[in-house]
PDB file of C-alpha atoms in Angstrom:
ATOM      1  CA  MET A   1      43.037  22.469  -4.117  1.00 42.00           C
ATOM      2  CA  LYS A   2      42.318  23.074  -0.404  1.00 42.00           C
ATOM      3  CA  ARG A   3      38.676  23.770  -1.229  1.00 44.00           C
ATOM      4  CA  LEU A   4      38.470  20.500  -3.176  1.00 40.00           C
ATOM      5  CA  ILE A   5      39.908  18.536  -0.224  1.00 38.00           C
ATOM      6  CA  VAL A   6      37.472  20.173   2.218  1.00 37.00           C
ATOM      7  CA  LEU A   7      34.545  19.364  -0.082  1.00 40.00           C
ATOM      8  CA  GLY A   8      35.719  15.764  -0.385  1.00 39.00           C
ATOM      9  CA  LEU A   9      35.919  15.347   3.391  1.00 36.00           C
ATOM     10  CA  ALA A  10      32.431  16.769   3.751  1.00 36.00           C
ATOM     11  CA  LEU A  11      31.096  14.244   1.271  1.00 36.00           C
ATOM     12  CA  LEU A  12      32.824  11.338   2.984  1.00 36.00           C
ATOM     13  CA  ALA A  13      31.343  12.375   6.311  1.00 33.00           C
ATOM     14  CA  SER A  14      27.781  12.494   4.974  1.00 33.00           C
ATOM     15  CA  GLY A  15      26.658   9.068   6.200  1.00 32.00           C
ATOM     16  CA  VAL A  16      26.595   5.384   5.366  1.00 33.00           C
ATOM     17  CA  ALA A  17      25.803   3.352   2.306  1.00 33.00           C
ATOM     18  CA  TYR A  18      22.882   2.784  -0.054  1.00 38.00           C
ATOM     19  CA  ALA A  19      21.986   0.212  -2.706  1.00 54.00           C
ATOM     20  CA  LEU A  20      22.163   1.959  -6.081  1.00 81.00           C
ATOM     21  CA  PRO A  21      25.403   3.049  -7.778  1.00 88.00           C
ATOM     22  CA  LEU A  22      26.234   6.726  -8.107  1.00 85.00           C
ATOM     23  CA  GLY A  23      28.396   6.498 -11.227  1.00 88.00           C
ATOM     24  CA  ASN A  24      30.983   9.086 -12.176  1.00 87.00           C
ATOM     25  CA  PRO A  25      29.519  12.575 -11.525  1.00 84.00           C
ATOM     26  CA  SER A  26      31.241  13.881 -14.682  1.00 82.00           C
ATOM     27  CA  GLU A  27      30.085  10.968 -16.855  1.00 85.00           C
ATOM     28  CA  ALA A  28      28.027  13.239 -19.115  1.00 80.00           C
ATOM     29  CA  SER A  29      31.214  15.114 -20.068  1.00 79.00           C
ATOM     30  CA  LEU A  30      33.780  12.306 -20.469  1.00 80.00           C
ATOM     31  CA  MET A  31      33.167  11.078 -24.024  1.00 74.00           C
ATOM     32  CA  HIS A  32      33.455  13.660 -26.793  1.00 65.00           C
ATOM     33  CA  ASP A  33      33.917  11.278 -29.758  1.00 62.00           C
ATOM     34  CA  GLY A  34      31.867   8.353 -31.004  1.00 61.00           C
ATOM     35  CA  VAL A  35      33.277   4.975 -32.040  1.00 59.00           C
ATOM     36  CA  PHE A  36      33.157   6.062 -35.691  1.00 58.00           C
ATOM     37  CA  TYR A  37      34.915   9.415 -35.109  1.00 59.00           C
ATOM     38  CA  GLU A  38      38.599  10.215 -35.373  1.00 58.00           C
ATOM     39  CA  PRO A  39      40.181   9.998 -31.895  1.00 55.00           C
ATOM     40  CA  ARG A  40      40.797  13.240 -30.032  1.00 58.00           C
ATOM     41  CA  CYS A  41      42.989  12.385 -27.038  1.00 58.00           C
ATOM     42  CA  VAL A  42      44.477  15.781 -26.186  1.00 56.00           C
ATOM     43  CA  ASP A  43      43.128  18.833 -24.346  1.00 59.00           C
ATOM     44  CA  PHE A  44      40.505  16.630 -22.721  1.00 66.00           C
ATOM     45  CA  CYS A  45      40.063  18.973 -19.754  1.00 73.00           C
ATOM     46  CA  ASP A  46      39.095  21.943 -21.937  1.00 62.00           C
ATOM     47  CA  PRO A  47      35.289  22.275 -22.164  1.00 57.00           C
ATOM     48  CA  TYR A  48      34.121  22.885 -25.693  1.00 57.00           C
ATOM     49  CA  ALA A  49      30.999  22.410 -27.787  1.00 54.00           C
ATOM     50  CA  ASP A  50      30.537  20.944 -31.242  1.00 59.00           C
ATOM     51  CA  TRP A  51      27.472  20.354 -33.406  1.00 55.00           C
ATOM     52  CA  SER A  52      27.850  16.615 -32.846  1.00 58.00           C
ATOM     53  CA  ASP A  53      27.575  17.147 -29.070  1.00 66.00           C
ATOM     54  CA  ALA A  54      24.024  18.553 -29.192  1.00 78.00           C
ATOM     55  CA  ILE A  55      22.410  15.100 -28.917  1.00 87.00           C
ATOM     56  CA  PHE A  56      24.200  11.738 -28.900  1.00 86.00           C
ATOM     57  CA  PHE A  57      23.732   8.230 -27.507  1.00 92.00           C
ATOM     58  CA  ARG A  58      25.656   5.715 -25.417  1.00 93.00           C
ATOM     59  CA  LEU A  59      25.269   1.978 -24.908  1.00 96.00           C
ATOM     60  CA  GLY A  60      26.783  -0.080 -22.132  1.00 97.00           C
ATOM     61  CA  PHE A  61      26.758  -2.893 -19.584  1.00 98.00           C
ATOM     62  CA  TYR A  62      25.654  -2.260 -15.985  1.00 96.00           C
ATOM     63  CA  GLY A  63      26.601  -4.679 -13.201  1.00 97.00           C
ATOM     64  CA  ASP A  64      25.695  -3.881  -9.588  1.00 96.00           C
ATOM     65  CA  TYR A  65      26.571  -6.402  -6.868  1.00 96.00           C
ATOM     66  CA  VAL A  66      25.358  -5.704  -3.331  1.00 94.00           C
ATOM     67  CA  LEU A  67      26.986  -8.153  -0.926  1.00 92.00           C
ATOM     68  CA  ASN A  68      25.154  -6.924   2.158  1.00 88.00           C
ATOM     69  CA  ARG A  69      22.361  -4.339   2.271  1.00 86.00           C
ATOM     70  CA  ASN A  70      21.446  -3.047   5.726  1.00 88.00           C
ATOM     71  CA  LEU A  71      17.654  -3.368   6.167  1.00 92.00           C
ATOM     72  CA  GLU A  72      15.209  -3.614   9.047  1.00 93.00           C
ATOM     73  CA  VAL A  73      11.605  -4.746   9.499  1.00 94.00           C
ATOM     74  CA  TYR A  74       9.319  -1.710   9.672  1.00 92.00           C
ATOM     75  CA  THR A  75       5.820  -3.240   9.910  1.00 89.00           C
ATOM     76  CA  GLY A  76       4.177  -5.891  12.081  1.00 86.00           C
ATOM     77  CA  ILE A  77       5.183  -7.491  15.364  1.00 86.00           C
ATOM     78  CA  HIS A  78       8.877  -7.616  14.449  1.00 87.00           C
ATOM     79  CA  LYS A  79       9.197  -3.905  13.667  1.00 92.00           C
ATOM     80  CA  GLY A  80      12.759  -2.700  14.266  1.00 93.00           C
ATOM     81  CA  LYS A  81      14.391  -6.142  13.877  1.00 92.00           C
ATOM     82  CA  SER A  82      17.513  -6.112  11.683  1.00 93.00           C
ATOM     83  CA  ILE A  83      17.907  -8.213   8.539  1.00 94.00           C
ATOM     84  CA  GLU A  84      21.432  -9.584   8.860  1.00 93.00           C
ATOM     85  CA  GLN A  85      22.299 -10.106   5.180  1.00 94.00           C
ATOM     86  CA  PHE A  86      20.420  -8.948   2.083  1.00 95.00           C
ATOM     87  CA  GLU A  87      22.121  -9.465  -1.278  1.00 96.00           C
ATOM     88  CA  LEU A  88      21.093  -8.062  -4.666  1.00 95.00           C
ATOM     89  CA  THR A  89      22.713  -8.979  -7.973  1.00 97.00           C
ATOM     90  CA  THR A  90      21.848  -6.963 -11.091  1.00 97.00           C
ATOM     91  CA  ASN A  91      23.175  -7.466 -14.631  1.00 98.00           C
ATOM     92  CA  ALA A  92      21.720  -5.152 -17.236  1.00 98.00           C
ATOM     93  CA  GLY A  93      22.122  -3.131 -20.392  1.00 98.00           C
ATOM     94  CA  GLU A  94      22.184   0.663 -20.249  1.00 98.00           C
ATOM     95  CA  PHE A  95      21.003   3.174 -22.864  1.00 98.00           C
ATOM     96  CA  THR A  96      21.791   6.871 -22.432  1.00 97.00           C
ATOM     97  CA  ILE A  97      20.717  10.011 -24.282  1.00 96.00           C
ATOM     98  CA  SER A  98      23.213  12.828 -23.705  1.00 92.00           C
ATOM     99  CA  ALA A  99      22.877  16.524 -24.528  1.00 91.00           C
ATOM    100  CA  CYS A 100      25.630  19.103 -24.974  1.00 86.00           C
ATOM    101  CA  ASP A 101      28.209  17.018 -23.051  1.00 83.00           C
ATOM    102  CA  ARG A 102      26.452  18.098 -19.867  1.00 90.00           C
ATOM    103  CA  VAL A 103      23.174  16.216 -19.303  1.00 94.00           C
ATOM    104  CA  ASP A 104      22.383  12.470 -19.376  1.00 95.00           C
ATOM    105  CA  LEU A 105      19.027  10.706 -19.352  1.00 97.00           C
ATOM    106  CA  PHE A 106      19.423   6.942 -18.955  1.00 98.00           C
ATOM    107  CA  VAL A 107      17.398   3.749 -18.700  1.00 98.00           C
ATOM    108  CA  VAL A 108      18.755   0.423 -17.399  1.00 98.00           C
ATOM    109  CA  LEU A 109      16.960  -2.833 -18.233  1.00 98.00           C
ATOM    110  CA  GLY A 110      18.164  -6.221 -17.019  1.00 98.00           C
ATOM    111  CA  THR A 111      17.719  -8.966 -14.438  1.00 98.00           C
ATOM    112  CA  THR A 112      17.994  -9.012 -10.639  1.00 98.00           C
ATOM    113  CA  ASN A 113      17.912 -11.723  -8.005  1.00 96.00           C
ATOM    114  CA  ILE A 114      17.735 -11.371  -4.220  1.00 97.00           C
ATOM    115  CA  ASP A 115      19.143 -13.546  -1.437  1.00 97.00           C
ATOM    116  CA  LEU A 116      18.295 -13.020   2.260  1.00 96.00           C
ATOM    117  CA  THR A 117      19.830 -14.653   5.342  1.00 95.00           C
ATOM    118  CA  THR A 118      18.883 -13.669   8.881  1.00 94.00           C
ATOM    119  CA  ASN A 119      17.953 -14.836  12.370  1.00 90.00           C
ATOM    120  CA  ALA A 120      14.749 -16.922  12.079  1.00 87.00           C
ATOM    121  CA  ALA A 121      13.401 -15.331  15.262  1.00 84.00           C
ATOM    122  CA  SER A 122      13.351 -11.944  13.473  1.00 86.00           C
ATOM    123  CA  LEU A 123      10.572 -13.160  11.148  1.00 87.00           C
ATOM    124  CA  ALA A 124       8.917 -15.875  13.269  1.00 84.00           C
ATOM    125  CA  GLY A 125       5.141 -16.200  12.937  1.00 79.00           C
ATOM    126  CA  ALA A 126       2.657 -17.035  15.699  1.00 69.00           C
ATOM    127  CA  GLY A 127       3.279 -20.518  17.098  1.00 67.00           C
ATOM    128  CA  SER A 128       6.732 -20.840  15.539  1.00 73.00           C
ATOM    129  CA  GLY A 129       9.319 -22.828  17.453  1.00 67.00           C
ATOM    130  CA  ALA A 130      12.205 -20.824  15.973  1.00 69.00           C
ATOM    131  CA  ILE A 131      14.620 -19.624  18.620  1.00 69.00           C
ATOM    132  CA  ASN A 132      17.231 -16.898  18.597  1.00 76.00           C
ATOM    133  CA  GLY A 133      20.173 -18.155  16.549  1.00 78.00           C
ATOM    134  CA  ASP A 134      18.206 -20.352  14.126  1.00 85.00           C
ATOM    135  CA  ARG A 135      19.034 -19.413  10.537  1.00 88.00           C
ATOM    136  CA  LEU A 136      16.491 -18.476   7.872  1.00 91.00           C
ATOM    137  CA  HIS A 137      17.449 -18.286   4.192  1.00 94.00           C
ATOM    138  CA  LEU A 138      15.214 -16.848   1.467  1.00 95.00           C
ATOM    139  CA  GLU A 139      16.029 -17.096  -2.253  1.00 96.00           C
ATOM    140  CA  SER A 140      14.258 -15.318  -5.105  1.00 95.00           C
ATOM    141  CA  GLU A 141      13.892 -16.096  -8.787  1.00 94.00           C
ATOM    142  CA  THR A 142      15.886 -14.004 -11.264  1.00 96.00           C
ATOM    143  CA  ARG A 143      13.467 -11.486 -12.726  1.00 96.00           C
ATOM    144  CA  LEU A 144      13.322  -8.339 -14.846  1.00 98.00           C
ATOM    145  CA  SER A 145      14.454  -5.076 -13.253  1.00 98.00           C
ATOM    146  CA  LEU A 146      14.191  -1.486 -14.444  1.00 98.00           C
ATOM    147  CA  SER A 147      16.059   1.659 -13.492  1.00 97.00           C
ATOM    148  CA  PHE A 148      15.880   5.150 -14.986  1.00 98.00           C
ATOM    149  CA  GLY A 149      17.202   8.572 -14.090  1.00 97.00           C
ATOM    150  CA  GLY A 150      19.351  11.527 -15.021  1.00 96.00           C
ATOM    151  CA  ARG A 151      22.789  12.987 -14.432  1.00 95.00           C
ATOM    152  CA  ALA A 152      24.226  16.462 -15.070  1.00 94.00           C
ATOM    153  CA  THR A 153      27.616  18.166 -14.891  1.00 92.00           C
ATOM    154  CA  LEU A 154      26.873  21.442 -13.087  1.00 94.00           C
ATOM    155  CA  PHE A 155      30.362  22.912 -12.883  1.00 91.00           C
ATOM    156  CA  GLN A 156      33.657  22.246 -14.642  1.00 89.00           C
ATOM    157  CA  SER A 157      36.946  24.025 -14.020  1.00 90.00           C
ATOM    158  CA  GLY A 158      39.908  22.543 -15.837  1.00 87.00           C
ATOM    159  CA  CYS A 159      40.011  18.850 -14.955  1.00 90.00           C
ATOM    160  CA  CYS A 160      37.726  19.161 -11.911  1.00 94.00           C
ATOM    161  CA  SER A 161      33.968  18.577 -12.284  1.00 94.00           C
ATOM    162  CA  PHE A 162      30.975  18.696  -9.951  1.00 96.00           C
ATOM    163  CA  GLY A 163      27.781  16.831 -10.846  1.00 95.00           C
ATOM    164  CA  ILE A 164      24.434  15.590  -9.565  1.00 95.00           C
ATOM    165  CA  GLU A 165      22.300  12.535 -10.315  1.00 95.00           C
ATOM    166  CA  GLY A 166      18.954  10.954  -9.478  1.00 96.00           C
ATOM    167  CA  GLN A 167      17.416   7.581 -10.290  1.00 95.00           C
ATOM    168  CA  TYR A 168      14.679   5.075  -9.513  1.00 98.00           C
ATOM    169  CA  PHE A 169      14.964   1.250  -9.411  1.00 97.00           C
ATOM    170  CA  TYR A 170      12.243  -1.432  -9.368  1.00 98.00           C
ATOM    171  CA  THR A 171      12.121  -5.223  -9.472  1.00 97.00           C
ATOM    172  CA  LYS A 172       9.485  -7.810  -8.495  1.00 96.00           C
ATOM    173  CA  PRO A 173      10.922 -11.349  -8.248  1.00 95.00           C
ATOM    174  CA  ASP A 174       9.020 -14.408  -7.021  1.00 94.00           C
ATOM    175  CA  ILE A 175      10.244 -16.153  -3.867  1.00 94.00           C
ATOM    176  CA  ARG A 176      11.756 -19.469  -4.998  1.00 93.00           C
ATOM    177  CA  ARG A 177      12.727 -21.181  -1.746  1.00 93.00           C
ATOM    178  CA  ILE A 178      12.756 -20.619   2.019  1.00 92.00           C
ATOM    179  CA  THR A 179      15.117 -22.692   4.177  1.00 91.00           C
ATOM    180  CA  ALA A 180      15.168 -22.927   7.986  1.00 87.00           C
ATOM    181  CA  ARG A 181      17.976 -24.347  10.148  1.00 81.00           C
ATOM    182  CA  GLU A 182      19.810 -25.258   6.894  1.00 81.00           C
ATOM    183  CA  THR A 183      17.905 -28.579   6.801  1.00 81.00           C
ATOM    184  CA  VAL A 184      14.223 -27.833   6.116  1.00 85.00           C
ATOM    185  CA  SER A 185      13.123 -25.966   3.000  1.00 87.00           C
ATOM    186  CA  VAL A 186       9.885 -25.196   1.210  1.00 89.00           C
ATOM    187  CA  ASN A 187       8.908 -23.842  -2.192  1.00 88.00           C
ATOM    188  CA  PRO A 188       6.051 -21.436  -1.399  1.00 85.00           C
ATOM    189  CA  ALA A 189       2.741 -22.311  -3.043  1.00 69.00           C
ATOM    190  CA  GLY A 190       1.422 -19.697  -5.437  1.00 68.00           C
ATOM    191  CA  ASN A 191       3.276 -16.594  -6.520  1.00 74.00           C
ATOM    192  CA  ILE A 192       4.650 -14.842  -3.447  1.00 86.00           C
ATOM    193  CA  GLN A 193       6.467 -11.824  -4.815  1.00 89.00           C
ATOM    194  CA  MET A 194       9.054  -9.510  -3.345  1.00 93.00           C
ATOM    195  CA  LYS A 195       8.547  -5.943  -4.571  1.00 95.00           C
ATOM    196  CA  TYR A 196      11.798  -3.997  -4.238  1.00 95.00           C
ATOM    197  CA  SER A 197      11.818  -0.291  -5.091  1.00 96.00           C
ATOM    198  CA  GLU A 198      14.322   2.468  -4.423  1.00 94.00           C
ATOM    199  CA  TRP A 199      14.887   6.106  -5.312  1.00 93.00           C
ATOM    200  CA  GLN A 200      17.965   8.216  -4.698  1.00 90.00           C
ATOM    201  CA  ILE A 201      19.586  11.576  -5.342  1.00 91.00           C
ATOM    202  CA  GLY A 202      23.335  12.157  -5.251  1.00 93.00           C
ATOM    203  CA  PHE A 203      26.217  14.507  -5.944  1.00 93.00           C
ATOM    204  CA  GLY A 204      29.953  14.130  -6.364  1.00 96.00           C
ATOM    205  CA  VAL A 205      33.311  15.541  -7.429  1.00 97.00           C
ATOM    206  CA  SER A 206      35.714  14.074  -9.990  1.00 96.00           C
ATOM    207  CA  TYR A 207      39.201  15.042 -11.120  1.00 96.00           C
ATOM    208  CA  ARG A 208      40.678  13.849 -14.404  1.00 92.00           C
ATOM    209  CA  ILE A 209      44.316  12.700 -14.468  1.00 92.00           C
ATOM    210  CA  TRP A 210      45.049  11.909 -18.103  1.00 86.00           C
ATOM    211  CA  ASN A 211      42.871   8.843 -18.827  1.00 88.00           C
ATOM    212  CA  LEU A 212      41.941   8.168 -15.176  1.00 94.00           C
ATOM    213  CA  VAL A 213      39.014   9.971 -13.533  1.00 95.00           C
ATOM    214  CA  PRO A 214      38.733   9.197  -9.787  1.00 97.00           C
ATOM    215  CA  TYR A 215      35.647  10.448  -7.978  1.00 97.00           C
ATOM    216  CA  PHE A 216      33.866  10.462  -4.648  1.00 96.00           C
ATOM    217  CA  GLY A 217      30.384  11.567  -3.666  1.00 94.00           C
ATOM    218  CA  GLY A 218      27.414  11.325  -1.349  1.00 91.00           C
ATOM    219  CA  LYS A 219      23.713  10.642  -1.768  1.00 84.00           C
ATOM    220  CA  TRP A 220      20.371  10.183  -0.090  1.00 87.00           C
ATOM    221  CA  SER A 221      18.171   7.163  -0.805  1.00 88.00           C
ATOM    222  CA  SER A 222      15.054   5.325   0.301  1.00 90.00           C
ATOM    223  CA  ALA A 223      14.548   1.570  -0.253  1.00 91.00           C
ATOM    224  CA  ASP A 224      11.366  -0.412   0.332  1.00 94.00           C
ATOM    225  CA  VAL A 225      10.791  -4.202   0.256  1.00 95.00           C
ATOM    226  CA  ASP A 226       7.106  -5.191   0.123  1.00 95.00           C
ATOM    227  CA  LEU A 227       6.331  -8.867   0.891  1.00 91.00           C
ATOM    228  CA  ASN A 228       2.603  -8.310   1.493  1.00 87.00           C
ATOM    229  CA  HIS A 229       2.800  -9.808   5.018  1.00 88.00           C
ATOM    230  CA  ALA A 230       2.850 -13.357   3.606  1.00 89.00           C
ATOM    231  CA  PHE A 231       2.585 -16.195   6.164  1.00 87.00           C
ATOM    232  CA  ILE A 232       4.534 -19.349   5.234  1.00 87.00           C
ATOM    233  CA  ASN A 233       4.755 -22.643   7.095  1.00 83.00           C
ATOM    234  CA  VAL A 234       8.294 -23.912   6.510  1.00 84.00           C
ATOM    235  CA  SER A 235       8.050 -27.053   8.659  1.00 76.00           C
ATOM    236  CA  SER A 236       5.071 -28.743  10.365  1.00 72.00           C
ATOM    237  CA  ASP A 237       7.285 -31.163  12.279  1.00 71.00           C
ATOM    238  CA  ALA A 238       8.408 -30.304  15.788  1.00 56.00           C
ATOM    239  CA  PRO A 239       9.802 -27.813  16.342  1.00 70.00           C
ATOM    240  CA  VAL A 240       7.342 -26.008  14.051  1.00 62.00           C
ATOM    241  CA  VAL A 241       8.893 -23.251  11.911  1.00 75.00           C
ATOM    242  CA  ASN A 242       6.745 -20.633  10.228  1.00 85.00           C
ATOM    243  CA  VAL A 243       7.533 -17.106   9.128  1.00 88.00           C
ATOM    244  CA  ILE A 244       5.624 -13.909   8.541  1.00 88.00           C
ATOM    245  CA  LEU A 245       7.197 -11.798   5.817  1.00 91.00           C
ATOM    246  CA  ASP A 246       6.656  -8.205   6.879  1.00 90.00           C
ATOM    247  CA  ASN A 247       7.978  -5.257   4.912  1.00 94.00           C
ATOM    248  CA  PHE A 248      11.561  -3.981   5.132  1.00 95.00           C
ATOM    249  CA  LYS A 249      13.237  -0.626   4.627  1.00 93.00           C
ATOM    250  CA  ASN A 250      16.801   0.677   4.719  1.00 89.00           C
ATOM    251  CA  ARG A 251      18.129   1.506   8.185  1.00 88.00           C
ATOM    252  CA  PHE A 252      20.153   4.509   6.987  1.00 84.00           C
ATOM    253  CA  ASN A 253      19.407   6.993   4.194  1.00 83.00           C
ATOM    254  CA  GLY A 254      22.756   8.724   3.660  1.00 83.00           C
ATOM    255  CA  GLY A 255      25.788   7.237   1.943  1.00 84.00           C
ATOM    256  CA  TYR A 256      29.106   7.777   0.171  1.00 89.00           C
ATOM    257  CA  VAL A 257      31.031   6.156  -2.662  1.00 92.00           C
ATOM    258  CA  ILE A 258      34.547   5.997  -4.084  1.00 96.00           C
ATOM    259  CA  GLY A 259      35.167   5.105  -7.715  1.00 97.00           C
ATOM    260  CA  VAL A 260      37.342   5.547 -10.783  1.00 97.00           C
ATOM    261  CA  SER A 261      36.713   5.674 -14.539  1.00 96.00           C
ATOM    262  CA  LEU A 262      39.163   4.777 -17.301  1.00 95.00           C
ATOM    263  CA  VAL A 263      38.552   6.756 -20.506  1.00 90.00           C
ATOM    264  CA  ASN A 264      39.707   5.466 -23.898  1.00 85.00           C
ATOM    265  CA  CYS A 265      40.292   8.438 -26.225  1.00 71.00           C
ATOM    266  CA  GLU A 266      36.880   9.981 -25.532  1.00 70.00           C
ATOM    267  CA  LYS A 267      35.061   6.978 -27.074  1.00 82.00           C
ATOM    268  CA  ALA A 268      34.509   4.568 -24.158  1.00 90.00           C
ATOM    269  CA  THR A 269      34.639   4.402 -20.367  1.00 93.00           C
ATOM    270  CA  LEU A 270      35.227   1.616 -17.864  1.00 96.00           C
ATOM    271  CA  THR A 271      34.042   2.432 -14.318  1.00 97.00           C
ATOM    272  CA  PHE A 272      34.562   0.654 -10.982  1.00 97.00           C
ATOM    273  CA  GLU A 273      32.827   1.839  -7.816  1.00 96.00           C
ATOM    274  CA  THR A 274      32.612   0.710  -4.172  1.00 92.00           C
ATOM    275  CA  ARG A 275      30.076   1.621  -1.496  1.00 89.00           C
ATOM    276  CA  TYR A 276      30.596   1.205   2.229  1.00 83.00           C
ATOM    277  CA  PRO A 277      30.949   0.996   5.260  1.00 74.00           C
ATOM    278  CA  ASP A 278      27.429  -0.063   6.249  1.00 68.00           C
ATOM    279  CA  GLU A 279      26.772  -1.700   2.887  1.00 77.00           C
ATOM    280  CA  LYS A 280      29.367  -3.791   1.113  1.00 84.00           C
ATOM    281  CA  ALA A 281      28.812  -3.374  -2.636  1.00 90.00           C
ATOM    282  CA  PHE A 282      30.640  -2.802  -5.884  1.00 94.00           C
ATOM    283  CA  PHE A 283      29.590  -1.563  -9.314  1.00 96.00           C
ATOM    284  CA  PHE A 284      31.031  -2.234 -12.776  1.00 95.00           C
ATOM    285  CA  ASN A 285      30.060  -0.287 -15.903  1.00 97.00           C
ATOM    286  CA  VAL A 286      31.269  -0.166 -19.534  1.00 96.00           C
ATOM    287  CA  GLN A 287      29.922   2.423 -22.002  1.00 95.00           C
ATOM    288  CA  PHE A 288      30.516   3.357 -25.650  1.00 92.00           C
ATOM    289  CA  ARG A 289      29.494   6.585 -27.335  1.00 88.00           C
ATOM    290  CA  LEU A 290      27.802   6.001 -30.690  1.00 84.00           C
TER     291      LEU A 290
END
């Protein structure tokens, strides 16, 4: 138990937050029965293998809600400027192929929209009259997003499990509206797109207490927002407001999470997860084994 506590503290000290959910590190080993199987709700911490566990499938809902993602400008004249608030909302379906109650391969397909609010001076173009303190708000369309990756339970001793995961996320929404000073807005001409991509690797520890499986973990990620250095004139009236949309990246790469899964007789799981302190985000996931 002391070793588990020390490992947990090491994970929690590993850094600050990221944008993609970790999920339960023992997720590949939580559901032993499908929805059409007889329930088996005892001895759930005893690892065992059955012919039906060789290959099976899961379906679920994936909701990831990032309330504030910490980014900074990393190209152009405003390099190093912070983006004050960057929100991502993703609602999607998840399909998982699982092998031997130990390895998951998953794909997540759904929709994502992005909302950015920051100091207008952080993105001001040449000749802009924006001053420090002016607000700039950027809204995207809701567009298709894709994520795929894998997860594996590496070690299991009784009710304690240690696992790893890795995944990649991509979305490319159009910019719908840009508003300056909360009074002047413009719908950009043409298709100005925001390419958001991110990869991550992570690890974590979980401990099952009857039907509850709390977990914590750490990970390393890299996010990139490509706006193709678009120049947009928001207002031609004095004071003139124009912006240059340089590229962004995450300010910190390390992160940690805390979450819990509720398991229903080895057939379904309900997972809640939070990520902080630098990023304020929460994740909600429901899965059923077929």
